[in-house]
XYZ file of C-alpha atoms in Angstrom:
540
model
C 5.929 11.319 -5.004
C 2.306 12.129 -5.964
C 0.813 12.904 -9.384
C -0.892 16.253 -9.954
C -2.166 16.869 -13.509
C 0.558 14.564 -14.858
C 3.194 16.665 -13.126
C 5.268 14.718 -10.535
C 5.717 16.361 -7.137
C 8.662 15.107 -5.068
C 8.239 15.124 -1.281
C 11.314 12.980 -0.551
C 14.961 13.586 -1.501
C 16.041 12.194 -4.848
C 17.421 8.676 -4.547
C 15.324 7.783 -1.493
C 14.140 4.172 -1.405
C 10.633 3.434 -0.185
C 8.955 0.098 0.470
C 5.251 -0.053 1.265
C 2.928 -2.579 2.881
C 3.848 -6.215 2.373
C 7.179 -5.354 0.723
C 8.343 -3.432 3.801
C 7.080 -6.129 6.140
C 8.677 -8.912 4.121
C 12.066 -7.146 4.056
C 12.040 -6.540 7.803
C 10.992 -10.109 8.596
C 13.709 -11.466 6.330
C 16.319 -9.313 8.072
C 15.285 -10.665 11.479
C 15.250 -14.265 10.269
C 18.729 -13.990 8.719
C 20.169 -12.505 11.910
C 18.603 -15.259 14.033
C 19.946 -17.948 11.696
C 23.426 -16.395 11.907
C 23.796 -16.953 15.649
C 21.493 -19.963 15.978
C 24.367 -22.433 15.565
C 26.050 -21.055 18.723
C 23.274 -22.143 21.109
C 23.911 -24.793 23.730
C 26.819 -26.891 24.976
C 27.480 -28.220 21.466
C 27.134 -24.832 19.787
C 29.772 -23.717 17.308
C 32.055 -20.688 17.602
C 32.277 -17.665 15.310
C 35.527 -16.025 14.232
C 35.167 -12.261 13.991
C 37.893 -10.119 12.425
C 37.643 -6.331 12.736
C 39.116 -3.645 10.481
C 42.444 -3.686 12.330
C 42.814 -7.460 11.963
C 42.056 -8.192 15.618
C 40.440 -11.625 16.012
C 37.674 -12.659 18.406
C 36.704 -16.319 18.795
C 33.400 -16.690 20.608
C 29.969 -18.297 20.714
C 28.571 -15.579 22.973
C 25.511 -14.208 21.182
C 25.707 -10.586 22.280
C 29.444 -10.374 21.532
C 28.859 -11.671 18.000
C 26.056 -9.180 17.390
C 28.061 -6.270 18.810
C 31.061 -7.017 16.635
C 29.082 -7.547 13.426
C 28.481 -4.459 11.323
C 24.674 -4.619 11.276
C 23.137 -2.058 8.917
C 19.507 -3.060 8.416
C 17.259 -1.211 10.937
C 15.016 -4.222 11.633
C 18.022 -6.440 12.313
C 19.406 -3.767 14.630
C 16.210 -4.028 16.688
C 17.127 -7.638 17.431
C 20.665 -6.562 18.316
C 19.146 -4.167 20.845
C 17.095 -6.919 22.511
C 20.283 -8.979 22.842
C 22.067 -6.051 24.483
C 19.145 -5.427 26.828
C 19.040 -9.123 27.732
C 22.762 -9.004 28.531
C 22.383 -5.883 30.684
C 19.325 -7.163 32.536
C 20.342 -10.775 33.174
C 23.772 -11.472 31.699
C 22.722 -14.557 29.730
C 20.078 -15.796 27.307
C 20.961 -13.369 24.508
C 21.083 -16.045 21.807
C 17.810 -17.539 23.076
C 16.053 -14.162 22.870
C 17.192 -13.544 19.291
C 16.353 -16.986 17.920
C 12.896 -16.883 19.540
C 12.336 -13.484 17.904
C 13.484 -14.888 14.570
C 11.109 -17.838 14.879
C 8.201 -15.585 15.910
C 8.805 -13.533 12.765
C 8.916 -16.703 10.664
C 5.606 -17.913 12.114
C 4.090 -14.443 11.642
C 5.107 -14.518 7.987
C 3.293 -17.830 7.537
C 0.140 -16.361 9.123
C 0.352 -13.259 6.939
C 0.424 -15.495 3.867
C -2.755 -17.181 5.131
C -4.443 -13.769 5.245
C -4.215 -13.097 8.992
C -3.728 -9.366 9.611
C -0.624 -8.233 11.486
C -2.774 -6.541 14.174
C -4.443 -9.886 14.877
C -1.058 -11.602 15.108
C 0.186 -8.955 17.544
C -2.911 -9.355 19.734
C -2.493 -13.140 19.777
C 1.200 -12.847 20.586
C 0.418 -10.534 23.497
C -2.024 -13.051 24.946
C 0.570 -15.787 24.472
C 3.257 -13.776 26.293
C 0.983 -13.136 29.282
C 0.107 -16.831 29.478
C 3.774 -17.852 29.040
C 4.865 -15.724 32.011
C 2.037 -17.194 34.068
C 3.197 -20.723 33.183
C 6.818 -19.825 33.983
C 5.779 -18.671 37.440
C 3.980 -21.981 37.994
C 6.887 -24.213 36.940
C 9.690 -22.212 38.586
C 11.427 -23.504 41.708
C 12.261 -21.520 44.848
C 16.005 -21.834 45.403
C 18.913 -19.735 46.583
C 21.227 -22.220 48.285
C 24.916 -22.478 47.361
C 24.413 -25.736 45.446
C 21.746 -24.183 43.216
C 23.909 -21.117 42.624
C 26.785 -23.399 41.650
C 24.561 -25.307 39.191
C 23.249 -22.042 37.729
C 26.811 -20.817 37.131
C 27.816 -24.202 35.713
C 24.894 -24.206 33.286
C 25.704 -20.685 32.087
C 29.350 -21.565 31.367
C 28.766 -24.941 29.718
C 29.836 -24.837 26.082
C 31.468 -21.406 26.316
C 35.159 -22.216 26.131
C 35.504 -22.882 29.851
C 34.856 -26.642 29.749
C 38.321 -27.555 31.071
C 37.841 -25.831 34.403
C 34.168 -24.856 34.530
C 33.644 -26.342 38.002
C 36.405 -24.369 39.793
C 35.433 -21.271 37.817
C 31.779 -21.689 38.804
C 32.866 -21.971 42.433
C 34.909 -18.762 42.065
C 31.861 -16.910 40.754
C 29.567 -18.200 43.510
C 32.101 -17.416 46.263
C 32.706 -13.928 44.865
C 28.963 -13.216 44.536
C 28.198 -14.345 48.094
C 31.028 -12.197 49.469
C 29.676 -9.009 47.897
C 25.986 -9.847 48.481
C 24.146 -7.250 50.500
C 20.412 -7.452 51.287
C 19.938 -10.127 48.592
C 21.518 -7.827 46.006
C 24.777 -8.364 44.138
C 26.494 -5.268 42.771
C 28.471 -6.687 39.859
C 30.674 -3.575 39.832
C 32.168 -4.824 43.109
C 33.613 -7.849 41.292
C 36.532 -7.081 39.005
C 37.729 -9.761 36.568
C 41.338 -9.278 35.473
C 42.767 -11.404 32.663
C 46.412 -12.490 32.886
C 47.798 -14.916 30.299
C 50.590 -17.390 30.864
C 49.123 -20.214 32.965
C 46.285 -22.720 32.947
C 42.681 -21.798 33.691
C 42.859 -23.844 36.913
C 45.316 -21.273 38.305
C 42.599 -18.603 38.412
C 41.999 -17.252 41.913
C 40.005 -14.808 44.027
C 41.617 -11.789 45.671
C 39.739 -10.305 48.611
C 40.256 -6.716 47.569
C 40.919 -4.556 44.518
C 43.335 -5.432 41.730
C 44.760 -2.704 39.490
C 46.645 -3.730 36.361
C 49.486 -1.259 36.825
C 52.735 -1.040 38.740
C 54.328 1.676 40.857
C 55.261 4.830 38.982
C 58.855 4.488 40.171
C 60.716 1.284 41.175
C 62.369 3.190 44.049
C 59.043 3.697 45.788
C 57.993 1.307 48.578
C 56.807 -2.023 47.214
C 54.423 -2.618 50.116
C 52.561 -0.229 52.401
C 50.748 -1.349 55.548
C 48.043 0.779 57.176
C 47.692 2.673 53.904
C 46.275 6.188 53.861
C 45.010 6.486 50.293
C 44.644 9.670 48.269
C 42.714 9.665 44.983
C 43.690 12.509 42.693
C 42.239 13.582 39.367
C 44.627 16.531 39.230
C 47.911 15.910 37.345
C 51.155 16.239 39.326
C 52.880 17.962 36.429
C 53.011 21.368 34.806
C 50.032 21.795 32.519
C 50.625 22.749 28.918
C 49.169 26.087 27.884
C 45.928 25.892 25.932
C 47.276 28.249 23.270
C 50.690 28.495 21.660
C 53.073 30.505 23.843
C 56.525 31.898 23.219
C 59.003 32.876 25.948
C 61.865 35.221 25.073
C 64.938 34.736 27.271
C 67.725 37.293 27.009
C 69.972 35.937 29.739
C 71.059 32.398 30.807
C 70.043 33.181 34.362
C 66.486 33.748 33.210
C 66.401 30.195 31.896
C 67.545 28.884 35.235
C 64.971 31.001 37.037
C 62.271 29.617 34.741
C 63.309 26.016 35.496
C 63.566 26.778 39.209
C 60.035 28.167 39.145
C 58.668 24.985 37.487
C 60.499 22.861 40.051
C 59.073 24.947 42.863
C 55.528 24.492 41.521
C 55.962 20.719 41.341
C 57.513 20.639 44.805
C 54.589 22.650 46.089
C 52.102 20.077 44.710
C 54.018 17.149 46.217
C 54.181 18.937 49.594
C 50.394 19.135 49.608
C 50.218 15.367 49.126
C 52.745 14.853 51.935
C 50.972 17.313 54.253
C 47.677 15.444 53.800
C 49.246 12.414 55.484
C 48.793 10.141 52.470
C 51.299 7.316 51.995
C 49.574 5.876 48.891
C 48.558 7.976 45.891
C 46.421 6.885 42.941
C 46.420 9.577 40.261
C 44.034 9.487 37.315
C 46.337 11.791 35.334
C 50.100 11.934 34.799
C 52.894 12.397 37.343
C 56.018 14.359 36.366
C 59.421 12.657 36.770
C 60.475 15.308 39.252
C 57.264 14.799 41.240
C 57.977 11.059 41.327
C 61.455 11.844 42.700
C 60.010 13.848 45.598
C 57.286 11.262 46.233
C 59.915 8.527 46.331
C 61.999 10.501 48.832
C 58.890 10.896 50.993
C 58.270 7.127 50.881
C 54.944 7.478 49.107
C 53.594 4.628 46.966
C 52.293 6.377 43.827
C 50.496 5.101 40.712
C 49.761 7.274 37.682
C 47.138 7.102 34.920
C 44.790 4.824 36.852
C 41.632 3.910 34.933
C 38.438 5.750 35.834
C 36.686 2.455 36.656
C 39.476 1.527 39.101
C 39.307 4.968 40.698
C 35.554 4.518 41.241
C 36.157 1.097 42.772
C 38.821 2.501 45.105
C 36.601 5.412 46.063
C 33.756 3.063 46.970
C 35.851 0.511 48.845
C 38.427 2.591 50.693
C 36.293 5.550 51.669
C 38.593 7.987 49.856
C 37.120 10.921 47.953
C 38.369 11.790 44.492
C 40.009 15.220 44.602
C 39.905 17.302 41.426
C 42.070 20.148 42.744
C 45.351 19.555 44.562
C 44.580 22.462 46.922
C 41.555 20.549 48.245
C 43.562 17.477 49.268
C 43.331 17.094 53.033
C 43.363 14.281 55.574
C 39.549 14.251 55.501
C 39.612 13.116 51.846
C 41.837 10.090 52.467
C 40.716 6.476 52.437
C 42.276 3.506 54.172
C 43.344 -0.079 53.544
C 45.267 -2.561 55.647
C 47.685 -3.430 52.852
C 48.699 -2.076 49.437
C 51.423 -3.882 47.532
C 52.826 -4.599 44.088
C 52.957 -8.132 42.735
C 54.192 -9.685 39.509
C 52.007 -12.403 38.008
C 53.706 -14.064 35.045
C 54.834 -11.073 32.948
C 52.268 -8.591 34.267
C 52.756 -6.265 37.228
C 49.652 -5.528 39.274
C 48.787 -3.676 42.467
C 46.594 -5.248 45.140
C 44.623 -3.258 47.708
C 43.557 -5.615 50.492
C 42.208 -5.684 54.062
C 39.446 -3.201 53.297
C 37.385 -2.465 56.391
C 33.637 -3.054 55.963
C 34.021 -2.953 52.183
C 32.704 -5.480 49.694
C 35.243 -5.674 46.889
C 36.449 -8.813 45.148
C 38.846 -9.354 42.248
C 39.128 -12.509 40.183
C 42.482 -13.183 38.533
C 41.606 -15.119 35.395
C 44.471 -17.148 33.966
C 44.782 -18.803 30.561
C 47.330 -19.835 27.960
C 46.547 -17.025 25.483
C 44.527 -13.822 25.370
C 41.994 -15.539 23.089
C 41.405 -18.193 25.752
C 41.102 -15.704 28.604
C 38.896 -13.442 26.478
C 36.332 -16.175 25.827
C 36.444 -17.419 29.432
C 35.935 -13.883 30.703
C 32.758 -13.646 28.631
C 31.616 -16.954 30.138
C 32.349 -15.646 33.644
C 30.393 -12.464 32.936
C 27.391 -14.588 31.934
C 27.776 -16.760 35.030
C 28.062 -13.709 37.267
C 24.868 -12.254 35.779
C 22.792 -15.407 36.295
C 24.098 -16.012 39.826
C 23.266 -12.407 40.741
C 19.764 -12.811 39.250
C 19.221 -16.037 41.199
C 20.327 -14.444 44.474
C 17.998 -11.489 43.900
C 14.921 -13.416 42.692
C 15.406 -16.838 44.354
C 13.613 -18.370 41.365
C 15.028 -20.897 38.888
C 13.682 -23.072 36.080
C 14.992 -26.328 34.680
C 17.195 -26.025 31.579
C 17.736 -28.166 28.511
C 14.689 -26.754 26.689
C 12.306 -28.069 29.352
C 10.588 -24.700 30.081
C 10.000 -24.000 26.380
C 8.437 -27.428 25.810
C 6.195 -27.082 28.875
C 5.116 -23.552 27.947
C 4.428 -24.666 24.361
C 2.355 -27.610 25.627
C 0.208 -25.480 27.930
C -0.051 -22.652 25.378
C -1.522 -25.045 22.811
C -4.124 -26.130 25.362
C -4.825 -22.475 26.170
C -5.046 -21.566 22.489
C -7.810 -24.110 21.921
C -9.988 -22.154 24.358
C -9.607 -18.864 22.440
C -12.111 -17.961 19.742
C -11.159 -15.995 16.655
C -8.042 -15.742 14.588
C -5.951 -14.868 17.659
C -5.986 -18.602 18.317
C -3.764 -19.120 15.274
C -1.225 -16.594 16.606
C -1.175 -18.233 20.048
C -0.597 -21.669 18.539
C 2.146 -20.234 16.310
C 3.753 -18.639 19.384
C 3.764 -22.052 21.088
C 5.416 -23.667 18.062
C 7.982 -20.849 17.903
C 9.158 -21.534 21.465
C 10.053 -25.079 20.446
C 12.891 -23.603 18.384
C 15.058 -23.701 21.539
C 15.061 -27.499 22.152
C 15.057 -28.079 18.382
C 18.166 -25.948 17.958
C 19.879 -27.637 20.918
C 19.282 -30.995 19.233
C 20.441 -29.825 15.789
C 23.627 -28.280 17.182
C 24.400 -31.574 18.922
C 23.942 -33.543 15.706
C 20.748 -35.230 16.944
C 17.460 -35.834 15.121
C 15.427 -32.794 16.193
C 12.083 -34.342 15.133
C 12.581 -37.455 17.273
C 13.791 -35.341 20.216
C 10.744 -33.049 20.051
C 8.374 -36.005 19.870
C 10.042 -37.620 22.892
C 10.014 -34.346 24.861
C 6.329 -33.701 24.178
C 5.441 -37.213 25.304
C 7.619 -36.986 28.426
C 6.022 -33.671 29.458
C 2.700 -35.391 29.854
C 4.211 -36.812 33.058
C 6.900 -34.320 34.186
C 7.858 -30.763 33.292
C 11.473 -31.377 34.374
C 12.329 -33.385 31.265
C 14.722 -31.690 28.864
C 17.443 -32.539 26.382
C 20.731 -33.662 27.911
C 22.933 -32.576 25.023
C 26.073 -34.127 26.469
C 24.439 -37.567 26.677
C 22.417 -37.142 23.498
C 19.053 -38.066 25.008
C 16.201 -36.631 27.061
C 16.575 -36.741 30.841
C 15.335 -35.251 34.111
C 17.324 -32.028 34.017
C 16.591 -31.287 37.668
C 18.501 -34.415 38.637
C 21.272 -33.434 36.208
C 21.581 -30.052 37.938
C 20.858 -28.023 34.780
C 19.065 -24.909 36.031
C 18.677 -21.303 34.915
C 17.254 -18.184 36.569
C 13.590 -17.648 35.831
C 14.486 -14.068 34.892
C 16.497 -15.297 31.874
C 13.458 -16.987 30.332
C 10.993 -14.262 31.317
C 13.126 -11.515 29.840
C 13.955 -13.490 26.685
C 10.281 -14.187 25.900
C 9.203 -10.605 26.655
C 12.039 -9.053 24.635
C 11.545 -11.362 21.641
C 7.809 -10.661 21.545
C 8.280 -6.880 21.865
C 10.829 -6.791 19.039
C 8.553 -8.919 16.853
C 5.616 -6.618 17.550
C 7.634 -3.538 16.580
C 8.637 -5.122 13.276
C 5.097 -6.317 12.481
C 3.742 -2.794 13.012
C 5.918 -1.335 10.237
C 4.151 -0.942 6.894
C 6.312 1.775 5.362
C 10.092 1.769 5.075
C 11.798 4.957 3.875
C 15.574 4.994 3.567
C 18.313 6.886 1.782
C 19.688 4.963 -1.191
C 22.208 2.387 -0.023
C 21.174 2.666 3.639
C 19.985 -0.950 3.667
C 23.150 -2.288 2.065
C 26.577 -3.022 3.503
C 29.699 -1.479 2.056
C 30.441 -4.628 0.075
C 27.082 -4.677 -1.717
C 27.131 -4.114 -5.443
C 24.533 -3.003 -7.987
C 23.150 -6.532 -8.157
C 22.088 -6.303 -4.507
C 24.542 -8.971 -3.444
C 27.210 -8.319 -0.849
C 30.517 -9.209 -2.448
C 32.233 -9.200 0.934
C 30.335 -12.419 1.645
C 27.654 -11.055 3.991
C 23.914 -10.665 3.246
C 23.032 -7.117 2.057
C 21.146 -6.337 5.277
C 24.055 -7.047 7.602
């Protein structure tokens, strides 16, 4: 709104909220800080879990940062920026999501302190950029070249520690390393080639690797063969049933024989489709759509192992591993489109029927059967395995690791402070603040373990005058040489976390005008007093 001869002129819709300058910046910083504080208590082996309940009453128990942020109904746009960096961290590396968010939150907190001292946001951004460049340089210096099986095992073990898989983290870490090495090709691990299938009803130690593809379905008809050797596999997107008409149709029958002729015609059409499957030479059929009961009867008589309504992801996996091509029209199904496998069979594991496709020639496909007492247990362990798979894949690809336990952050902070002293101008303040912000990682690890964070930080700083391998051994409650303890992480986790946190912070610090429809920055439970009566902060 602007004033023109005492007459207001509206350029924004009525009810629009607008925050300018420091007000906008303060709101956005507060949103980021609150989000970081929300998941901060989940960091590390002694981190706490969050219970998330969705609108349908479904419960998720987890301390996985990205899962918590995905499930929370985040409304505030600045907070959603931090959610995005967590998602990107998960996609790029598979771990370090909580680290990225709490570093971003601490960078915003330090920026707020500098703003109050009169340092301009542009100066803070420039200093942060210099600090990021120097941090990556330091990370490259302190990283270790490693790709051997023992290092991969330790990387997986570190990623799973404190994530609900404590009971059997060693055998699970071995499963992940074995699976990753089996699908490795030219120092690359395609995570899509590793399928993790949860099956409740046993202990975690009963989890196992299957050298092949697992599909969580059974045969379409119990009369079909239970096992097929030398399988010729057809993948069909076309339904083996009569399609419903797209518009309402009415058929007038004036004679009983016409009804029989109509039924005979439908049967003939279905028989025709099944004959095309038989003529192709296929003895195993995976159909993405439905299969009519009559079609199943003919397939059973022909001795064909058929599965209906197979998930798209499983179809893609089968297509890649068996050499079969997905056929979208039944008329195009020929022998040339078939894939092969040495063995296809149905198996019952506890109360779940699954199909296993094994003995795949020159194909890299692995399935992990994850067992657990309840679906909550297997759900949390699956998230831990996903993290472990991501970090093992990153280590195989980069062959670079850093020591864990907060050691890299302390070393980077130490060297950044020395670097900052050589910089003239107010950017020096931003660089020093960046260094202090990185110390939030070891400080949070100590706090979550019930330790005195001030004493731990003092001890770590002193120890890093002699060795950059010293970190916090949370399980023992004291500082230790984390290299000897086998606590290692991929360098990519730290690099990506620091870059992402700094980029998100820079985006937020650049905003000096916030325009939003009324109520856009509040959750559904927020009332006129600005408080969220559902128990959540108004910006979340």
